[in-house]
XYZ file of C-alpha atoms in Angstrom:
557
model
C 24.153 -36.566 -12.231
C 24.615 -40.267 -10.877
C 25.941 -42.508 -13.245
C 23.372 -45.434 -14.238
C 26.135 -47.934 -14.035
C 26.072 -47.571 -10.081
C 22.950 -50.299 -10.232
C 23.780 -53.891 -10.433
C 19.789 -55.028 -10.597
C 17.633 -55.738 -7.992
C 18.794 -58.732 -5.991
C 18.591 -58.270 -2.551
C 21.809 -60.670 -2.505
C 24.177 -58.966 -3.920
C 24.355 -56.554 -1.133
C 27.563 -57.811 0.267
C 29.231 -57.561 -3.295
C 27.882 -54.124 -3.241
C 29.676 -52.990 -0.143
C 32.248 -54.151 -1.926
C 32.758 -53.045 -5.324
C 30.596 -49.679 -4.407
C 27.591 -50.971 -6.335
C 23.956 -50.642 -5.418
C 21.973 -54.032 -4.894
C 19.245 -52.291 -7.004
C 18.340 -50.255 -9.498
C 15.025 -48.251 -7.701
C 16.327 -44.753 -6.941
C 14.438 -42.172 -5.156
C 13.613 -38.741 -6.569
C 17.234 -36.336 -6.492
C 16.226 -33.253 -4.543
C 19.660 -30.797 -3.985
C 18.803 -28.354 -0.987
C 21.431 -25.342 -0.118
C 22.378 -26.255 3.016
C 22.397 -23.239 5.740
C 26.226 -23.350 6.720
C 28.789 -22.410 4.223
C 30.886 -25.389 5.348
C 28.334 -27.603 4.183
C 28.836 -27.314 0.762
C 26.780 -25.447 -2.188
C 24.530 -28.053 -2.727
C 23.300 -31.299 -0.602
C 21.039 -34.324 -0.978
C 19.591 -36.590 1.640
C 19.325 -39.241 -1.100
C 21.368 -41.907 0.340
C 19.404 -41.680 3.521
C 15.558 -42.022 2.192
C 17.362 -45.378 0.120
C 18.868 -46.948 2.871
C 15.745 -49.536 3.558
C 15.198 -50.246 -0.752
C 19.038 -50.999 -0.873
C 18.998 -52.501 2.246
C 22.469 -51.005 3.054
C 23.783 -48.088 5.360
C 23.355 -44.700 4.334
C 26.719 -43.912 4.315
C 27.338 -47.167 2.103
C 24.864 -46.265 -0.609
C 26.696 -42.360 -0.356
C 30.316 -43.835 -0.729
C 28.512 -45.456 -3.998
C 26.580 -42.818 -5.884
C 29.823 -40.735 -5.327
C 31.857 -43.147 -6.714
C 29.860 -42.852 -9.951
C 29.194 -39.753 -10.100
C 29.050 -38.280 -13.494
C 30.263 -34.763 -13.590
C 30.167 -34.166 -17.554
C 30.490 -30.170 -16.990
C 33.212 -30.684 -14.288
C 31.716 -28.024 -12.230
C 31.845 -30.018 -9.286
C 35.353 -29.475 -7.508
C 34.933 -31.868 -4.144
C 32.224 -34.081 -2.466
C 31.767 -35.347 0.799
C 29.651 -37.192 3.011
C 28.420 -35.640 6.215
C 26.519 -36.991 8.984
C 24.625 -39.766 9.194
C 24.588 -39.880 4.946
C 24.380 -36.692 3.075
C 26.084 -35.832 0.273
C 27.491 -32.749 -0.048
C 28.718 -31.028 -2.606
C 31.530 -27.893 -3.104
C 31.125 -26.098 -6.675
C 33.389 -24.931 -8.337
C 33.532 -20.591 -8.380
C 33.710 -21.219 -12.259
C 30.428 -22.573 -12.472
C 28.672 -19.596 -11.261
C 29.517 -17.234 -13.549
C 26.346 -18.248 -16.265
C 24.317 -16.682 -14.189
C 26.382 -13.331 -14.607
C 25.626 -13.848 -18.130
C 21.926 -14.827 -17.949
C 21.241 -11.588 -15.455
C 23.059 -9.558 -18.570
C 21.227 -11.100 -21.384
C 17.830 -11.114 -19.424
C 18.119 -7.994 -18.577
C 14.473 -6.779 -17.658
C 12.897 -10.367 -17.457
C 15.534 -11.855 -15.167
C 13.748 -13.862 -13.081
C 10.651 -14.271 -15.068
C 8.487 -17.282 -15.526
C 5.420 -19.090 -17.516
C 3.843 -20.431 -13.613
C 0.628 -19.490 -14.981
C 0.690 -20.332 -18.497
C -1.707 -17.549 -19.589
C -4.316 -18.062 -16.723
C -6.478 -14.927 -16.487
C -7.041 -13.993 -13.104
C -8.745 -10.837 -11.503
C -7.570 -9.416 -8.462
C -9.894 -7.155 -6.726
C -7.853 -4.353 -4.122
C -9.220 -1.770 -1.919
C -12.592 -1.518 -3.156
C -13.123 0.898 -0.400
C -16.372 2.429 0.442
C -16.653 5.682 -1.387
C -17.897 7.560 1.862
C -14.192 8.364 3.202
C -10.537 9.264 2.383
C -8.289 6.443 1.935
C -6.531 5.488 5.584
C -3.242 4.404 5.919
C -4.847 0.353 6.565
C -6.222 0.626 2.754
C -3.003 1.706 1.451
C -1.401 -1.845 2.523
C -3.721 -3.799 0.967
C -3.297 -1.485 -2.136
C 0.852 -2.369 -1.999
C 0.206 -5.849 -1.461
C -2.482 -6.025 -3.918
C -1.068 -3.976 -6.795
C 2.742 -5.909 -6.114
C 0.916 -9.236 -6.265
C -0.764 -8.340 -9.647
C 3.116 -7.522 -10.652
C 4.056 -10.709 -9.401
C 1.665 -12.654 -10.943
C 2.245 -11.349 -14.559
C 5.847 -11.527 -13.994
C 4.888 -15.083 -13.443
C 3.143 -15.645 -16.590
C -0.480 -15.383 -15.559
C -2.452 -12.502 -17.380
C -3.853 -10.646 -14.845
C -6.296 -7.609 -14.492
C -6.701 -5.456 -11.613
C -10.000 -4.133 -10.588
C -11.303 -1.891 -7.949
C -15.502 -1.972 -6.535
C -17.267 0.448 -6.024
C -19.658 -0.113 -3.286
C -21.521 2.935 -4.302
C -24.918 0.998 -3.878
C -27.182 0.682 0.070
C -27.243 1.610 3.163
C -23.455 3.491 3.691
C -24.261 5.440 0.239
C -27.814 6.527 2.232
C -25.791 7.675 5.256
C -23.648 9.617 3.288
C -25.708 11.632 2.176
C -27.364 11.840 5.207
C -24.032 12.988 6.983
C -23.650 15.700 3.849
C -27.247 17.376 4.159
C -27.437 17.537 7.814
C -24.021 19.209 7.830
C -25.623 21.606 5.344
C -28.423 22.139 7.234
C -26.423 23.481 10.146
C -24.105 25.479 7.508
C -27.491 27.942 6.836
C -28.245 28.216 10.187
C -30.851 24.901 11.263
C -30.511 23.200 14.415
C -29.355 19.463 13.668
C -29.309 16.773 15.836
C -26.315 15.018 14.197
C -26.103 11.080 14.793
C -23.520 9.374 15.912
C -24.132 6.787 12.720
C -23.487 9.134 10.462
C -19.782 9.931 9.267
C -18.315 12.870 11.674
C -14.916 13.523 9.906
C -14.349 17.201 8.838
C -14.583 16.523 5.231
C -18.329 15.843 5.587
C -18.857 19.350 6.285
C -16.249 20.194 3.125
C -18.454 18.337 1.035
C -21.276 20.269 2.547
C -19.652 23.499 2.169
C -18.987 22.385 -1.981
C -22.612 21.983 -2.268
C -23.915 24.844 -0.954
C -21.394 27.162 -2.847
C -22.199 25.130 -6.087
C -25.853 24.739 -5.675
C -26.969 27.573 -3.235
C -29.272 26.695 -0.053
C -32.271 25.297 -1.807
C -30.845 21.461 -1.391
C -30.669 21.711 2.400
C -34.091 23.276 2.719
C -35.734 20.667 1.127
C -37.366 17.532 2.942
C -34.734 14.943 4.058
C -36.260 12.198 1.860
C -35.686 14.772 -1.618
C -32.112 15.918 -0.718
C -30.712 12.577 0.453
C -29.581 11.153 -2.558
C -28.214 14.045 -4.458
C -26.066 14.828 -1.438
C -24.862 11.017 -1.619
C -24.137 11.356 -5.609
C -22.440 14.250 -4.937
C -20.143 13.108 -1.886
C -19.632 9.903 -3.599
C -18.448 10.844 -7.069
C -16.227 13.843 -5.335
C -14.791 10.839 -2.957
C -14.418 8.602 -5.538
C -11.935 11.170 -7.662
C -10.195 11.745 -4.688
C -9.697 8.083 -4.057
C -8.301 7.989 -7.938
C -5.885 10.667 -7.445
C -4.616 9.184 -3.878
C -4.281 5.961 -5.821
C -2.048 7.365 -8.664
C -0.401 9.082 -6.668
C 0.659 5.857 -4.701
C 1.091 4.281 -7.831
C -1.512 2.453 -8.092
C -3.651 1.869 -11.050
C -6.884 0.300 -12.305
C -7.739 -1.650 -15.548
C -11.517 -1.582 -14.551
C -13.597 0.659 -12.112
C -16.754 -1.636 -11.658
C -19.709 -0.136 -10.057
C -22.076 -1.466 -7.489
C -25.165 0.147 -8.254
C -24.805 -1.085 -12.089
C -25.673 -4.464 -11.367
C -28.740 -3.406 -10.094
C -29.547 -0.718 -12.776
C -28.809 -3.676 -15.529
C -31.254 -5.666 -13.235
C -28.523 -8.684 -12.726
C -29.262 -8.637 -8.941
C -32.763 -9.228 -9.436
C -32.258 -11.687 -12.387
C -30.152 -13.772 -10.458
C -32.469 -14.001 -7.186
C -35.335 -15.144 -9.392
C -32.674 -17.556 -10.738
C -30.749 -19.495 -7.825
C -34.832 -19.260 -5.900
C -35.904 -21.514 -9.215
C -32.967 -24.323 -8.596
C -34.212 -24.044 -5.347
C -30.827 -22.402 -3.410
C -32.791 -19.275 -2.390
C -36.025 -19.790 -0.165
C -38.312 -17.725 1.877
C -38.334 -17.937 5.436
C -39.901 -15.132 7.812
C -40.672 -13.036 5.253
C -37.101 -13.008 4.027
C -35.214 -14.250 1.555
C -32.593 -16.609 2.532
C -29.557 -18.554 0.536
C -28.539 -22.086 0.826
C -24.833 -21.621 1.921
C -25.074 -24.270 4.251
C -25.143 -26.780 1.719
C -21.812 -25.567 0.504
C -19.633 -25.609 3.638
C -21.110 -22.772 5.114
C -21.912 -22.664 9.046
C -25.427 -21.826 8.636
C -27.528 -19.934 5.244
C -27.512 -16.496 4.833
C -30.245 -13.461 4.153
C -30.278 -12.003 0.718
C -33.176 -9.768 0.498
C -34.269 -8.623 4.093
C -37.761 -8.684 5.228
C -38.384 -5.362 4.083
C -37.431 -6.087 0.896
C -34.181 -4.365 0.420
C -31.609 -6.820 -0.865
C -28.130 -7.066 1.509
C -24.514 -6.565 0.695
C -24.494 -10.541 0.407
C -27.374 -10.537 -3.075
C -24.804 -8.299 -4.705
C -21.357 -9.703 -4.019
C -22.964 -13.382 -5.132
C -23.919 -11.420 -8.532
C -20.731 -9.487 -8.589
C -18.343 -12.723 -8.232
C -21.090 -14.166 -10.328
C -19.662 -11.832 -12.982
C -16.351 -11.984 -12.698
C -16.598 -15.054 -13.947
C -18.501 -14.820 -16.792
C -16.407 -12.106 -17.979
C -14.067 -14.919 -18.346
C -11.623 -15.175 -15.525
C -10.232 -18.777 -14.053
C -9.763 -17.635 -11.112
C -10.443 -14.536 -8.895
C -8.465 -13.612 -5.754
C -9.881 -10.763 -3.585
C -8.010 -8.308 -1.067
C -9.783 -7.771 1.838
C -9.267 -6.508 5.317
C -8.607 -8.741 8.192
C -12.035 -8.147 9.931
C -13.573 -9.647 7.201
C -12.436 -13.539 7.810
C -15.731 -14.274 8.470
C -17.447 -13.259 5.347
C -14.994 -16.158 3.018
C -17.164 -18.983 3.378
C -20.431 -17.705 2.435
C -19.116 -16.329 -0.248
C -16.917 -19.787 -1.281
C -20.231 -21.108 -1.146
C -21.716 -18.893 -3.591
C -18.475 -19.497 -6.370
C -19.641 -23.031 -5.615
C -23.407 -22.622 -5.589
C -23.189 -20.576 -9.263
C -20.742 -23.541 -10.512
C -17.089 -23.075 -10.404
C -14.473 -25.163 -8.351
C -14.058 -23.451 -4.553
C -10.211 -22.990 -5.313
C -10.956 -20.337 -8.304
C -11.801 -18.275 -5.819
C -8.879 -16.895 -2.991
C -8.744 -14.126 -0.465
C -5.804 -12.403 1.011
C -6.158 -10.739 4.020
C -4.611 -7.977 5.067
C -3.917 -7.237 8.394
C -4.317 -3.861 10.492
C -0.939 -1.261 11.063
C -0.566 0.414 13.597
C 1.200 3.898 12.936
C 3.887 5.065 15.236
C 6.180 7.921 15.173
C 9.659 7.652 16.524
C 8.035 4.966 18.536
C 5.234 5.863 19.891
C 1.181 5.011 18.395
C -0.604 7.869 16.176
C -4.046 7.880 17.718
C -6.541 7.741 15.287
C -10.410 6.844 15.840
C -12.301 6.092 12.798
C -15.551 6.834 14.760
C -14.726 10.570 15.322
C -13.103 10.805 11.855
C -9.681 11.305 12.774
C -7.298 9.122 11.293
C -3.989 9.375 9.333
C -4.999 9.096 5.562
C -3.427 7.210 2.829
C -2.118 10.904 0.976
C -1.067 12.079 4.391
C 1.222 9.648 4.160
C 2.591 9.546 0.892
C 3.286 13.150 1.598
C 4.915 12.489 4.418
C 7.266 10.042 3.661
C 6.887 9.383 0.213
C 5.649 6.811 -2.403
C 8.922 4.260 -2.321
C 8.964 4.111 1.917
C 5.432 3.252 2.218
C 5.136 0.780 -0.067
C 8.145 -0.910 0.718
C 7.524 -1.093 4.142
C 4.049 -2.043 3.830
C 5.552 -5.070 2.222
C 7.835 -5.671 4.711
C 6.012 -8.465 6.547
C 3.575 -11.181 5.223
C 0.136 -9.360 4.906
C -1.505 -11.657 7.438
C 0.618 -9.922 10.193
C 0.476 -6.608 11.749
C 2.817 -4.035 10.761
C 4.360 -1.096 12.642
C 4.718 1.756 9.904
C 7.187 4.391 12.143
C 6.531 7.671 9.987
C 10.360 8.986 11.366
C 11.570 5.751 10.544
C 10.278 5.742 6.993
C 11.953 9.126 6.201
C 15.420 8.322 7.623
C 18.339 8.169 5.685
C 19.946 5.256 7.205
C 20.445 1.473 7.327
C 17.058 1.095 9.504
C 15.367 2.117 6.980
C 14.939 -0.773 4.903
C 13.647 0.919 1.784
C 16.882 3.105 1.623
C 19.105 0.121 2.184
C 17.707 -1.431 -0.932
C 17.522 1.259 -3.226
C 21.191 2.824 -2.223
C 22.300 -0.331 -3.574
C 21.302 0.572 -6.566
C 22.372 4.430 -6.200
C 25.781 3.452 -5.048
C 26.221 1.176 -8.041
C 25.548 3.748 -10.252
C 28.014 6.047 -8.333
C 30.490 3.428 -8.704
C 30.172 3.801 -12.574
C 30.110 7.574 -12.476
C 33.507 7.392 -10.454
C 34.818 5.038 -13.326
C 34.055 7.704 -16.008
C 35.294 10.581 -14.010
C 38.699 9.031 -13.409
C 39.523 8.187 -17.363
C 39.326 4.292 -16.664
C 38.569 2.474 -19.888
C 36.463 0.017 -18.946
C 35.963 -1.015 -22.788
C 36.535 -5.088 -24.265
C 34.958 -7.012 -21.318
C 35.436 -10.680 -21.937
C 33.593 -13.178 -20.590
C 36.599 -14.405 -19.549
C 37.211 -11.580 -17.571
C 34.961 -13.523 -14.989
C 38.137 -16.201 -13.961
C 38.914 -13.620 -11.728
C 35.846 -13.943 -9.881
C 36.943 -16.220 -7.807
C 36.829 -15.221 -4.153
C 34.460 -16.556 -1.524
C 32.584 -12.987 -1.457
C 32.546 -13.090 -5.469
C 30.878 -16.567 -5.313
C 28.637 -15.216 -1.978
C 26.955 -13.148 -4.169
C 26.313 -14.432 -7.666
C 25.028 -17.307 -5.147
C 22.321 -14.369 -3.959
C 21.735 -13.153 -7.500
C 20.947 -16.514 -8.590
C 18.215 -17.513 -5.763
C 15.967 -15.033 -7.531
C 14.322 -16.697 -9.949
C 13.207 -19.049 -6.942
C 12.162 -15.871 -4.951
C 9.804 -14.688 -7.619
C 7.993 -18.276 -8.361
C 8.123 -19.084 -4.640
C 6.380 -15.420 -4.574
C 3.769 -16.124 -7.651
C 2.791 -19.404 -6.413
C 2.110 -18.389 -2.545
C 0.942 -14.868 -3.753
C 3.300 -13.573 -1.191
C 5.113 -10.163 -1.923
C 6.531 -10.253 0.904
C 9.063 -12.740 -0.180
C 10.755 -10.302 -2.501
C 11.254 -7.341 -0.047
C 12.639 -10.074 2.241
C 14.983 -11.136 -1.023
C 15.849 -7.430 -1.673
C 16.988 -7.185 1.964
C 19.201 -10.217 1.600
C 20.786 -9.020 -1.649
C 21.295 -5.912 -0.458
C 23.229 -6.959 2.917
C 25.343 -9.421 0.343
C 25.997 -6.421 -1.676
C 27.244 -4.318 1.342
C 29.102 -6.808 2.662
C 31.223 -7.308 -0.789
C 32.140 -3.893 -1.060
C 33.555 -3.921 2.470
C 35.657 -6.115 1.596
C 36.683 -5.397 -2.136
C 37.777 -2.866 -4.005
C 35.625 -2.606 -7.875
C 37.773 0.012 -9.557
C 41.212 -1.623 -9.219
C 43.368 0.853 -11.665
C 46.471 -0.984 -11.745
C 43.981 -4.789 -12.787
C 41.476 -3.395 -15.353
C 40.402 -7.175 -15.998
C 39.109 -7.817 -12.270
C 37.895 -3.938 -12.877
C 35.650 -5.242 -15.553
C 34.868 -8.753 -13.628
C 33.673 -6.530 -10.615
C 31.584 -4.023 -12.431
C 29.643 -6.988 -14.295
C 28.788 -8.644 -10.954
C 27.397 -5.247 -9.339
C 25.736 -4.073 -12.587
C 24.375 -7.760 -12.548
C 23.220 -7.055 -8.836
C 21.983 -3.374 -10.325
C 19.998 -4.801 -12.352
C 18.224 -7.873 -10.111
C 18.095 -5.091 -7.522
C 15.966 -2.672 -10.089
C 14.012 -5.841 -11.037
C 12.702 -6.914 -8.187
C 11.734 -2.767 -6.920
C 9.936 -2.970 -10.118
C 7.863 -5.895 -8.926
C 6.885 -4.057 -5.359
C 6.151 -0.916 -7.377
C 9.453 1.099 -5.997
C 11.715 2.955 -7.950
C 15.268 2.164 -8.321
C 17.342 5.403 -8.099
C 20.152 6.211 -9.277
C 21.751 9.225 -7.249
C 20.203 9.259 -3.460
């Protein structure tokens, strides 16, 4: 941009020439960084530049900004004026011409707008939900499925080749108090007294499961000994809850390349194999009878139990083998979604990435914070103790697909979230899911109007676009073109967030356009045509980015 003739060397002495003649004393510039400054008045684009060389020129900011404009080399001419601000920026006022490539690039693009090679082919795993197969899905699970299926979205959009996998923990203790839960409810479905524990699971579709069984089966299950009918009551529950956790999961839109099961790395004896192998390099040693793992020596707070002293390995011995996996299946990095309460469980398992060989940062965790569910206001009680708790379907049903997973991704994942159920179903500006996707709708309206009135919208020129020329015209190509930035800013931080947040913006400069101006002008069919290729360019970012969070993009609403 700056011309290289605006360097006269580097001796210091020639400062006084250079306040002069507008030449720099020397030739060491600093990096150009252009930043869009937050008022309007401000300019398009600004640089600090002059300011960060003030002490290598040895000259006042303003000085050293009175001479890089004076050389500036504007080869495109897009620049139409400059000024210098404060105590030494440089600001700069584009011309409305200059925008109008990205009309074309948004129309050319099409579909992969916005996209990006961040990753460069970098297989990564991300690993969502992976909830216990001994419930429903609750409304808390289906935010970390949003933000984990979006962020697999994001990520390929971003060039990384990704693959989305959900754990089944269908392996230990919860699995044997599932089935627990199952045959005592049976029991007391043919008539036993049961003293029913307050460990085991107490929501209503225990005793459904129960109820399955016995019609399937008949009573001989539940009349057996508690140590026979434990474990075929836990298959049972946990393939039936399992389905049902599929279906929920489709139904959300959310998908799986690979269902990976808990119990087969011990029936393919890796759990075992890889005790015997970390206690021979001398990371796993006995103490009191139990088996314990040298996380400390990998930035862990203090080592952690493996195989208990009865000799039944603990969640720990198969999550090191799991992630152990992962890897060797190939992946560069692995990023797991997990629940907020589980903060404490990221080092120990850094430690094991590290302990088995790989670098601590090819292995990330996002976690998700709790919601709390309102309606019109006021908190849904739930109690996961008793059982009773708003599940994920419940909610889908409720409100639909598009509303919860938008507004699941309406805030950063490691903040709470109030989902309002009434909210969510509104058709109104409040609801931000409708104010992005009517966008879209009314867009498509507009075109429908077009068609209905006879308007031949036919021979669009690109330079139809000189009449683009209004503040609101430039306003929002300015919008459509920060998206590109949105979606690496979104890859990179693994932050979905940022594109709701984007959507919202676009769709406020959107409303605020057509407040303003007219699109079907029938007595100026050229600024007809202009207009319609900057909303169908906004149609089309708009559909984009929905695409990315998993949301349709409608077209009638």
């Amino acid at each position: 941009m700056f011309n290289e003739a605006v360097t006269q060397g580097d001796d210091p002495g020639a400062a006084a020439a250079a306040h002069a003649h507008g030449i720099l004393p020397s030739a060491d510039f600093c990096e150009v960084v252009l930043e869009e400054p937050k008022a309007d008045s401000h300019g398009d684009l600004s640089t600090n530049m002059a300011m960060q060389m003030a002490k290598t020129q040895r000259m006042a900011p303003r000085k050293i900004a009175e001479a890089l404009i004076a050389h500036l080399d504007d080869k495109t001419g897009m620049i139409a004026q400059t000024e210098i601000a404060g105590p030494g920026f440089i600001n700069f006022f584009i011309k409305p011409a200059a925008w109008h490539p990205v009309l074309t690039a948004i129309h050319d693009q099409d579909g992969d707008y916005g996209r990006c090679d961040l990753g460069k082919g970098m297989r990564i795993q991300i690993e969502f939900v992976s909830s216990n197969p001994t419930g429903p899905l609750h409304v808390g699970h289906g935010r970390g499925a949003a933000v984990g299926d979006s962020t697999a979205n994001i990520l390929k959009f971003c060039g990384y080749d990704v693959q989305k996998e959900y754990y089944i923990n269908d392996s230990g203790r919860q699995i044997q108090t599932l089935g627990l839960s199952v045959y005592l409810r049976g029991r007391e479905l043919i008539g036993k007294t049961v003293d029913f524990p307050e460990t085991c699971y107490q929501g209503a579709y225990i005793r459904d499961l129960a109820a399955e069984l016995l019609a399937r089966d008949g009573q001989e299950l539940f009349e057996k000994d508690e140590a026979a009918a434990i474990m075929p009551c836990a298959r049972y529950a946990a393939e039936k809850i399992t389905r049902g956790m599929r279906a929920d999961l489709v139904d959300f839109g959310v998908t799986f390349d690979c269902w990976f099961s808990e119990q087969s790395l011990y029936d393919a004896g890796k759990v075992a194999a890889d005790i015997r192998y970390f206690r021979e390099k001398g990371l796993i040693y006995e103490n009191d009878n139990a088996l314990w793992f040298k996380t400390s020596d990998f930035g862990d707070e203090k080592d952690r139990v493996v195989v208990r002293q009865n000799g039944q390995t603990t969640y720990f011995a198969s999550d090191i083998t799991y992630h152990k996996d992962k890897f060797e299946r190939g992946f560069q990095k692995v990023i797991d979604v997990w629940g907020a309460d589980h903060h404490g469980y990221i080092p120990r398992m850094r430690a094991a990435v590290e302990a088995c060989g790989y670098r601590r940062e090819q292995f990330d965790v996002l976690l998700v914070q709790l919601v709390n569910l309102l309606r019109a206001g006021q908190p849904v009680a739930m109690s996961t103790r008793a059982g009773e708790f708003v599940t994920l379907a419940d909610v889908v049903k409720e409100v639909g697909r598009d509303a919860a997973r938008f507004i699941f991704l309406t805030r950063h994942y490691d903040s709470p979230l109030d989902f309002d159920l009434e909210l969510a179903k509104q058709k109104t500006n409040d609801n931000p899911v409708y104010y992005v996707q009517y966008v879209h709708a009314r867009i498509a309206s507009i075109y429908r109007k077009a068609e209905a009135n006879g308007m031949d919208l036919g021979g669009f020129s690109t330079d139809d676009l000189t009449a683009l020329s209004t503040p609101e015209d430039v306003a929002l190509i300015k919008a459509l073109a920060r998206y590109p930035e949105a979606v690496a800013l979104a890859g990179a931080a693994m932050e979905p967030h940022r594109i709701t947040y984007y959507l919202m913006t676009l769709a406020a400069a959107f409303h605020t356009y057509y407040n303003r101006h007219r699109v079907l002008c029938e007595d100026d069919l050229r600024l007809t045509r202009a207009r319609l290729h900057l909303i169908t360019a906004v149609q089309k970012v708009i559909r984009n980015g929905l695409a990315l969070l998993g949301v349709s993009a409608p077209d009638a609403m």
